[in-house]
Amino acid sequence: MGWSINNQTWVTEFILLGLSSDWGTQVFLFVLILAMYLVTTVGNSLIILLIRLDSRLQTPMYFFLSVLSLVDLCYGNSVAPQMLAHLLSAHKCIPFHSCVLQLYTSLALGGSEFFLLGAMAYDRYVAVCHPLHYTVIMHGGLCLGLVAGCLVAGFSNSLMETIITFRLALCHNVINHFACETLAVLRLACVDISFNQVMVALSGFLVIMLPCSLVLFSYARIVAAILHIRSTQGRRKAFGTCASHLTVVCMCFGATIFTYLGPRSASSVEKEKMVALFYAVVAPMLNPLIYSLRNKEVMAALWKLLDKFR
């Protein structure tokens, strides 16, 4: 586990308490999470494959969607496999370096996803408000630049937060969570964590509120543009291009704002676990379903692919 001097523990591994100590509950959760993990893997992989193979999906919107699916696929694999293994294990341990890597990876991918959702909102704004200049504005270079900027911002923020989290002296190595997560690790510290709390709040503002502000601005302009469309069919078509993205935005931003910016209480730890579980397992599963079931072009590409196999 580790060794200590003056009540400060130098940890070599962490013990994760997980979601439940009841064996029956753990088996039920294993089956449920395994099913969702498989849907996440197949769904996001299929989205990436369809966009790659179908020429009708070679547009900026679907380029961003393919990157979002890749991020969701990687995020799910950073948390779910270890969680599944621990649900069937009596000894729920994770080595120190694996814990650091998991926290860094999940934070980086989660942050990148928020920035990507902001970039996708800008794409929808250009598509609805400047349809005649859409292909000129959203050219390949800009799309690649936006994606690169989202990834750099997400991974840079994660690097900073990971470093300041694991530089702390820890009193013990038992994490009350199913994964290595910033707030859960900070609770192990036996030194003042005021600086870390300020940095987590600042990080939350940058990663959550800045993309959220871009989303709100974009959709305010989109709604204004839609209201100027006279035909009901035109309004439905314009809103239909944004409905899937708006659904995902509400789901992802709502869950994370509740976790990191919501009020603290005695039950905060358990609430954090539930919201983290939703974001780590449920959201990556729902994203491809939302984008495929509500999108005629994606469904048409899917049927076209299935016809080839037939």
PDB file of C-alpha atoms in Angstrom, residues 14 20 34 43-44 48 51 61 64 80 105 126 148 179 185 188 214 230 232 234 240 253 284 303:
ATOM      1  CA  PHE A  14      -4.907   3.035  -3.958  1.00  0.00           C
ATOM      2  CA  SER A  20     -21.383  -0.867  -3.439  1.00  0.00           C
ATOM      3  CA  LEU A  34     -20.971  -4.281 -19.331  1.00  0.00           C
ATOM      4  CA  GLY A  43     -22.162   2.633 -31.300  1.00  0.00           C
ATOM      5  CA  ASN A  44     -19.266   5.076 -31.375  1.00  0.00           C
ATOM      6  CA  ILE A  48     -16.823   6.768 -36.960  1.00  0.00           C
ATOM      7  CA  ILE A  51     -18.712   8.929 -41.479  1.00  0.00           C
ATOM      8  CA  MET A  61     -20.764  18.697 -38.798  1.00  0.00           C
ATOM      9  CA  PHE A  64     -16.871  17.060 -35.460  1.00  0.00           C
ATOM     10  CA  ALA A  80     -15.172   1.176 -17.675  1.00  0.00           C
ATOM     11  CA  THR A 105      -6.805  10.729 -19.254  1.00  0.00           C
ATOM     12  CA  VAL A 126     -22.740  29.143 -39.083  1.00  0.00           C
ATOM     13  CA  ALA A 148      -6.660  20.666 -32.365  1.00  0.00           C
ATOM     14  CA  ALA A 179     -12.244   5.594 -10.182  1.00  0.00           C
ATOM     15  CA  VAL A 185      -8.217  12.134  -4.297  1.00  0.00           C
ATOM     16  CA  LEU A 188      -7.110  11.970   1.079  1.00  0.00           C
ATOM     17  CA  LEU A 214     -20.205  29.825 -26.545  1.00  0.00           C
ATOM     18  CA  ARG A 230     -41.565  32.363 -42.208  1.00  0.00           C
ATOM     19  CA  THR A 232     -43.152  26.202 -40.458  1.00  0.00           C
ATOM     20  CA  GLY A 234     -38.252  25.778 -42.732  1.00  0.00           C
ATOM     21  CA  GLY A 240     -33.781  19.673 -36.669  1.00  0.00           C
ATOM     22  CA  PHE A 253     -23.095  20.215 -19.244  1.00  0.00           C
ATOM     23  CA  PRO A 284     -20.897   7.999 -24.078  1.00  0.00           C
ATOM     24  CA  TRP A 303     -28.876   0.996 -44.053  1.00  0.00           C
TER      25      TRP A 303
END
